[in-house]
PDB file of C-alpha atoms in Angstrom:
ATOM      1  CA  MET A  24      82.828 -94.946 156.671  1.00 70.00           C
ATOM      2  CA  SER A  25      82.127 -97.437 153.919  1.00 82.00           C
ATOM      3  CA  PHE A  26      84.776 -98.460 151.421  1.00 89.00           C
ATOM      4  CA  LEU A  27      82.901 -96.765 148.574  1.00 87.00           C
ATOM      5  CA  ARG A  28      82.794 -93.450 150.417  1.00 86.00           C
ATOM      6  CA  LEU A  29      86.429 -93.832 151.466  1.00 88.00           C
ATOM      7  CA  VAL A  30      87.493 -94.251 147.833  1.00 91.00           C
ATOM      8  CA  GLY A  31      84.783 -92.287 146.007  1.00 91.00           C
ATOM      9  CA  ARG A  32      84.973 -88.985 147.852  1.00 93.00           C
ATOM     10  CA  PRO A  33      88.675 -88.367 147.132  1.00 94.00           C
ATOM     11  CA  MET A  34      88.143 -89.395 143.521  1.00 95.00           C
ATOM     12  CA  LEU A  35      85.275 -86.915 143.152  1.00 93.00           C
ATOM     13  CA  ALA A  36      87.235 -84.183 144.947  1.00 95.00           C
ATOM     14  CA  SER A  37      90.533 -84.630 143.071  1.00 95.00           C
ATOM     15  CA  MET A  38      89.548 -82.574 140.044  1.00 95.00           C
ATOM     16  CA  PHE A  39      88.400 -79.667 142.195  1.00 95.00           C
ATOM     17  CA  VAL A  40      91.551 -79.681 144.309  1.00 97.00           C
ATOM     18  CA  ALA A  41      93.714 -79.607 141.164  1.00 96.00           C
ATOM     19  CA  GLY A  42      91.518 -77.040 139.386  1.00 94.00           C
ATOM     20  CA  GLY A  43      91.297 -74.833 142.466  1.00 95.00           C
ATOM     21  CA  LEU A  44      95.060 -74.899 142.871  1.00 96.00           C
ATOM     22  CA  ASN A  45      95.546 -73.929 139.212  1.00 94.00           C
ATOM     23  CA  SER A  46      93.072 -71.046 139.560  1.00 93.00           C
ATOM     24  CA  LEU A  47      94.893 -69.784 142.639  1.00 94.00           C
ATOM     25  CA  ARG A  48      98.327 -70.002 141.017  1.00 95.00           C
ATOM     26  CA  ALA A  49      97.468 -68.538 137.616  1.00 93.00           C
ATOM     27  CA  PRO A  50      94.119 -66.715 137.613  1.00 93.00           C
ATOM     28  CA  GLU A  51      95.186 -64.672 134.600  1.00 92.00           C
ATOM     29  CA  GLN A  52      94.977 -67.813 132.439  1.00 92.00           C
ATOM     30  CA  VAL A  53      91.349 -68.433 133.384  1.00 89.00           C
ATOM     31  CA  ALA A  54      90.129 -64.825 133.689  1.00 91.00           C
ATOM     32  CA  PRO A  55      89.584 -64.123 129.958  1.00 91.00           C
ATOM     33  CA  VAL A  56      87.335 -67.173 129.636  1.00 89.00           C
ATOM     34  CA  ALA A  57      85.500 -66.348 132.878  1.00 91.00           C
ATOM     35  CA  GLU A  58      84.928 -62.677 132.011  1.00 89.00           C
ATOM     36  CA  PRO A  59      81.540 -63.103 130.205  1.00 87.00           C
ATOM     37  CA  VAL A  60      80.060 -64.862 133.240  1.00 88.00           C
ATOM     38  CA  VAL A  61      81.844 -62.966 136.012  1.00 89.00           C
ATOM     39  CA  GLN A  62      81.215 -59.419 134.807  1.00 87.00           C
ATOM     40  CA  PRO A  63      77.377 -59.451 134.920  1.00 87.00           C
ATOM     41  CA  VAL A  64      77.447 -61.127 138.337  1.00 87.00           C
ATOM     42  CA  THR A  65      79.931 -58.682 139.884  1.00 86.00           C
ATOM     43  CA  GLU A  66      77.850 -55.762 138.623  1.00 86.00           C
ATOM     44  CA  ARG A  67      74.835 -57.067 140.558  1.00 87.00           C
ATOM     45  CA  ILE A  68      76.564 -58.321 143.724  1.00 87.00           C
ATOM     46  CA  ASP A  69      78.602 -55.674 145.515  1.00 85.00           C
ATOM     47  CA  ALA A  70      80.232 -58.149 147.920  1.00 87.00           C
ATOM     48  CA  LEU A  71      82.218 -59.765 145.089  1.00 87.00           C
ATOM     49  CA  PRO A  72      85.543 -58.323 143.940  1.00 86.00           C
ATOM     50  CA  ASP A  73      85.468 -56.134 140.824  1.00 83.00           C
ATOM     51  CA  ARG A  74      88.426 -57.756 139.077  1.00 88.00           C
ATOM     52  CA  THR A  75      87.797 -61.040 137.290  1.00 89.00           C
ATOM     53  CA  GLU A  76      91.177 -62.415 138.424  1.00 92.00           C
ATOM     54  CA  GLN A  77      90.125 -61.978 142.049  1.00 92.00           C
ATOM     55  CA  VAL A  78      86.811 -63.739 141.458  1.00 92.00           C
ATOM     56  CA  VAL A  79      88.644 -66.590 139.704  1.00 93.00           C
ATOM     57  CA  ARG A  80      91.038 -66.798 142.644  1.00 94.00           C
ATOM     58  CA  LEU A  81      88.117 -66.829 145.117  1.00 93.00           C
ATOM     59  CA  ASN A  82      86.382 -69.563 143.105  1.00 93.00           C
ATOM     60  CA  GLY A  83      89.620 -71.555 143.078  1.00 95.00           C
ATOM     61  CA  ALA A  84      90.066 -71.157 146.835  1.00 96.00           C
ATOM     62  CA  VAL A  85      86.553 -72.448 147.482  1.00 97.00           C
ATOM     63  CA  GLN A  86      87.141 -75.413 145.167  1.00 96.00           C
ATOM     64  CA  LEU A  87      90.492 -76.206 146.774  1.00 97.00           C
ATOM     65  CA  VAL A  88      89.319 -76.005 150.394  1.00 98.00           C
ATOM     66  CA  ALA A  89      85.975 -77.709 149.781  1.00 97.00           C
ATOM     67  CA  GLY A  90      87.702 -80.369 147.663  1.00 97.00           C
ATOM     68  CA  LEU A  91      90.127 -81.115 150.489  1.00 97.00           C
ATOM     69  CA  LEU A  92      87.255 -81.292 152.979  1.00 97.00           C
ATOM     70  CA  LEU A  93      85.238 -83.592 150.722  1.00 95.00           C
ATOM     71  CA  GLY A  94      88.230 -85.774 149.891  1.00 94.00           C
ATOM     72  CA  THR A  95      89.157 -86.267 153.544  1.00 94.00           C
ATOM     73  CA  GLY A  96      85.571 -86.850 154.636  1.00 91.00           C
ATOM     74  CA  ARG A  97      85.435 -83.715 156.815  1.00 93.00           C
ATOM     75  CA  LEU A  98      82.148 -81.857 156.435  1.00 94.00           C
ATOM     76  CA  PRO A  99      81.489 -83.719 153.173  1.00 93.00           C
ATOM     77  CA  ARG A 100      77.921 -82.518 152.692  1.00 94.00           C
ATOM     78  CA  PRO A 101      78.575 -78.755 152.973  1.00 95.00           C
ATOM     79  CA  ALA A 102      81.807 -79.213 151.003  1.00 96.00           C
ATOM     80  CA  ALA A 103      79.941 -80.923 148.162  1.00 96.00           C
ATOM     81  CA  LEU A 104      77.380 -78.103 148.109  1.00 97.00           C
ATOM     82  CA  ALA A 105      80.134 -75.478 148.030  1.00 97.00           C
ATOM     83  CA  ILE A 106      81.843 -77.198 145.110  1.00 97.00           C
ATOM     84  CA  ALA A 107      78.505 -77.557 143.309  1.00 96.00           C
ATOM     85  CA  ALA A 108      77.921 -73.822 143.720  1.00 95.00           C
ATOM     86  CA  THR A 109      81.315 -73.064 142.134  1.00 94.00           C
ATOM     87  CA  LEU A 110      80.868 -75.606 139.362  1.00 93.00           C
ATOM     88  CA  VAL A 111      77.872 -73.840 137.819  1.00 92.00           C
ATOM     89  CA  PRO A 112      79.690 -70.590 136.904  1.00 89.00           C
ATOM     90  CA  THR A 113      82.846 -72.536 136.058  1.00 90.00           C
ATOM     91  CA  THR A 114      80.908 -74.647 133.557  1.00 92.00           C
ATOM     92  CA  LEU A 115      79.023 -71.707 132.082  1.00 90.00           C
ATOM     93  CA  ALA A 116      82.266 -69.775 131.625  1.00 89.00           C
ATOM     94  CA  GLY A 117      84.553 -72.550 130.471  1.00 87.00           C
ATOM     95  CA  HIS A 118      82.396 -74.702 128.224  1.00 90.00           C
ATOM     96  CA  ARG A 119      80.173 -72.424 126.154  1.00 88.00           C
ATOM     97  CA  PHE A 120      79.674 -74.971 123.367  1.00 92.00           C
ATOM     98  CA  TRP A 121      76.737 -73.011 121.948  1.00 92.00           C
ATOM     99  CA  GLU A 122      79.118 -70.188 120.986  1.00 88.00           C
ATOM    100  CA  ALA A 123      81.712 -72.357 119.223  1.00 89.00           C
ATOM    101  CA  GLU A 124      81.654 -72.076 115.440  1.00 91.00           C
ATOM    102  CA  ASP A 125      84.038 -74.934 114.643  1.00 93.00           C
ATOM    103  CA  PRO A 126      82.112 -78.261 114.755  1.00 93.00           C
ATOM    104  CA  ASP A 127      85.034 -80.092 116.404  1.00 94.00           C
ATOM    105  CA  GLU A 128      85.442 -77.386 119.042  1.00 92.00           C
ATOM    106  CA  ARG A 129      81.675 -77.365 119.624  1.00 92.00           C
ATOM    107  CA  ALA A 130      81.679 -81.145 120.112  1.00 95.00           C
ATOM    108  CA  GLN A 131      84.598 -80.997 122.566  1.00 94.00           C
ATOM    109  CA  GLN A 132      83.047 -78.174 124.590  1.00 93.00           C
ATOM    110  CA  ARG A 133      79.714 -79.994 124.660  1.00 95.00           C
ATOM    111  CA  ILE A 134      81.416 -83.127 126.023  1.00 95.00           C
ATOM    112  CA  HIS A 135      83.115 -81.068 128.760  1.00 94.00           C
ATOM    113  CA  PHE A 136      79.843 -79.275 129.539  1.00 95.00           C
ATOM    114  CA  LEU A 137      78.026 -82.601 129.940  1.00 96.00           C
ATOM    115  CA  LYS A 138      80.921 -83.998 132.004  1.00 95.00           C
ATOM    116  CA  ASN A 139      80.623 -81.065 134.391  1.00 94.00           C
ATOM    117  CA  LEU A 140      76.869 -81.540 134.486  1.00 94.00           C
ATOM    118  CA  SER A 141      77.447 -85.180 135.454  1.00 95.00           C
ATOM    119  CA  MET A 142      79.890 -84.133 138.161  1.00 94.00           C
ATOM    120  CA  LEU A 143      77.319 -81.649 139.444  1.00 95.00           C
ATOM    121  CA  GLY A 144      74.895 -84.556 139.789  1.00 94.00           C
ATOM    122  CA  GLY A 145      77.499 -86.552 141.707  1.00 93.00           C
ATOM    123  CA  LEU A 146      78.133 -83.591 144.000  1.00 94.00           C
ATOM    124  CA  LEU A 147      74.414 -83.221 144.687  1.00 93.00           C
ATOM    125  CA  ILE A 148      74.238 -86.911 145.587  1.00 92.00           C
ATOM    126  CA  ALA A 149      77.282 -86.471 147.856  1.00 92.00           C
ATOM    127  CA  ALA A 150      75.609 -83.460 149.470  1.00 91.00           C
ATOM    128  CA  ASP A 151      72.568 -85.600 150.259  1.00 90.00           C
ATOM    129  CA  ASP A 152      74.585 -88.599 151.506  1.00 85.00           C
ATOM    130  CA  THR A 153      74.161 -89.086 155.249  1.00 79.00           C
ATOM    131  CA  ALA A 154      76.657 -91.978 155.346  1.00 72.00           C
ATOM    132  CA  GLY A 155      73.954 -94.427 156.336  1.00 72.00           C
ATOM    133  CA  ALA A 156      72.676 -92.375 159.279  1.00 72.00           C
ATOM    134  CA  PRO A 157      69.102 -91.135 159.163  1.00 76.00           C
ATOM    135  CA  SER A 158      68.720 -87.514 158.123  1.00 70.00           C
ATOM    136  CA  LEU A 159      67.177 -84.899 160.397  1.00 75.00           C
ATOM    137  CA  ALA A 160      64.061 -84.869 158.216  1.00 76.00           C
ATOM    138  CA  TRP A 161      63.687 -88.650 158.551  1.00 74.00           C
ATOM    139  CA  ARG A 162      64.190 -88.458 162.314  1.00 80.00           C
ATOM    140  CA  GLY A 163      61.596 -85.692 162.556  1.00 86.00           C
ATOM    141  CA  ARG A 164      59.019 -87.618 160.526  1.00 87.00           C
ATOM    142  CA  HIS A 165      59.528 -90.748 162.598  1.00 84.00           C
ATOM    143  CA  ALA A 166      59.408 -88.842 165.900  1.00 89.00           C
ATOM    144  CA  ALA A 167      56.090 -87.281 164.829  1.00 90.00           C
ATOM    145  CA  HIS A 168      54.777 -90.713 163.829  1.00 90.00           C
ATOM    146  CA  ASP A 169      55.829 -92.166 167.196  1.00 88.00           C
ATOM    147  CA  LEU A 170      54.127 -89.292 169.047  1.00 89.00           C
ATOM    148  CA  ARG A 171      50.886 -89.813 167.110  1.00 91.00           C
ATOM    149  CA  ARG A 172      50.974 -93.531 167.884  1.00 91.00           C
ATOM    150  CA  GLU A 173      51.642 -92.886 171.593  1.00 90.00           C
ATOM    151  CA  ALA A 174      48.821 -90.303 171.754  1.00 88.00           C
ATOM    152  CA  HIS A 175      46.434 -92.810 170.170  1.00 87.00           C
ATOM    153  CA  LEU A 176      47.436 -95.480 172.708  1.00 87.00           C
ATOM    154  CA  VAL A 177      46.972 -93.041 175.601  1.00 87.00           C
ATOM    155  CA  ARG A 178      43.503 -92.077 174.313  1.00 86.00           C
ATOM    156  CA  ARG A 179      42.535 -95.722 174.046  1.00 86.00           C
ATOM    157  CA  SER A 180      43.916 -96.446 177.507  1.00 83.00           C
ATOM    158  CA  VAL A 181      42.120 -93.473 179.073  1.00 83.00           C
ATOM    159  CA  GLY A 182      38.889 -94.445 177.335  1.00 76.00           C
ATOM    160  CA  ALA A 183      39.184 -98.040 178.499  1.00 75.00           C
ATOM    161  CA  THR A 184      39.746 -97.040 182.137  1.00 74.00           C
ATOM    162  CA  ALA A 185      37.204 -94.188 182.134  1.00 68.00           C
ATOM    163  CA  ARG A 186      34.238 -96.433 181.238  1.00 70.00           C
ATOM    164  CA  PRO A 187      34.657 -98.848 184.180  1.00 68.00           C
ATOM    165  CA  ALA A 188      35.378 -95.937 186.528  1.00 64.00           C
ATOM    166  CA  ALA A 189      32.196 -94.199 185.422  1.00 63.00           C
ATOM    167  CA  ALA A 190      30.248 -97.406 185.935  1.00 65.00           C
ATOM    168  CA  VAL A 191      31.678 -97.829 189.439  1.00 63.00           C
ATOM    169  CA  GLY A 192      30.780 -94.228 190.230  1.00 63.00           C
ATOM    170  CA  GLY A 193      27.199 -94.857 189.114  1.00 63.00           C
ATOM    171  CA  VAL A 194      26.918 -97.964 191.309  1.00 59.00           C
ATOM    172  CA  ARG A 195      28.227 -96.024 194.315  1.00 61.00           C
ATOM    173  CA  ALA A 196      25.694 -93.281 193.719  1.00 60.00           C
ATOM    174  CA  LYS A 197      22.853 -95.814 193.659  1.00 65.00           C
ATOM    175  CA  LEU A 198      24.118 -97.492 196.852  1.00 62.00           C
ATOM    176  CA  ALA A 199      24.404 -94.172 198.648  1.00 65.00           C
ATOM    177  CA  ARG A 200      20.663 -93.490 198.213  1.00 64.00           C
TER     178      ARG A 200
END
């Protein structure tokens, strides 16, 4: 693992570990803010708990576990995707700058909204990071390219040997007469 990944992943994960732990310990502090986002979602998705506190706790658990996985370099790509999935509702619930009437409050919430948007971008980059190893898509493309090249070489080789063989066969036929 490179030095940048060794240092950067825990730095990126630290906020989610701390935030997830806070949501697990005191979901009642976050639930009132999360209610406008959680309620419409829980009405549509039966698998989610009905109580906002439980959804906040579930969100916190995902952030905590995925943050620990990302920070320690274990399953970093799926962990980054899991955190990214939790960050969207967290941002929409916690930083609704468009609803703030006070200009100072609006400015602060907008800054936090954009900060979370930036972190979402970092998480998406982390989710795409293959740590220097080629991705499965890259390997597939290159394997297909290699197969096409090999098939072309085989066709050329068969064509090159078929012409002299055909000529030899024609000479033998003439000699046999």
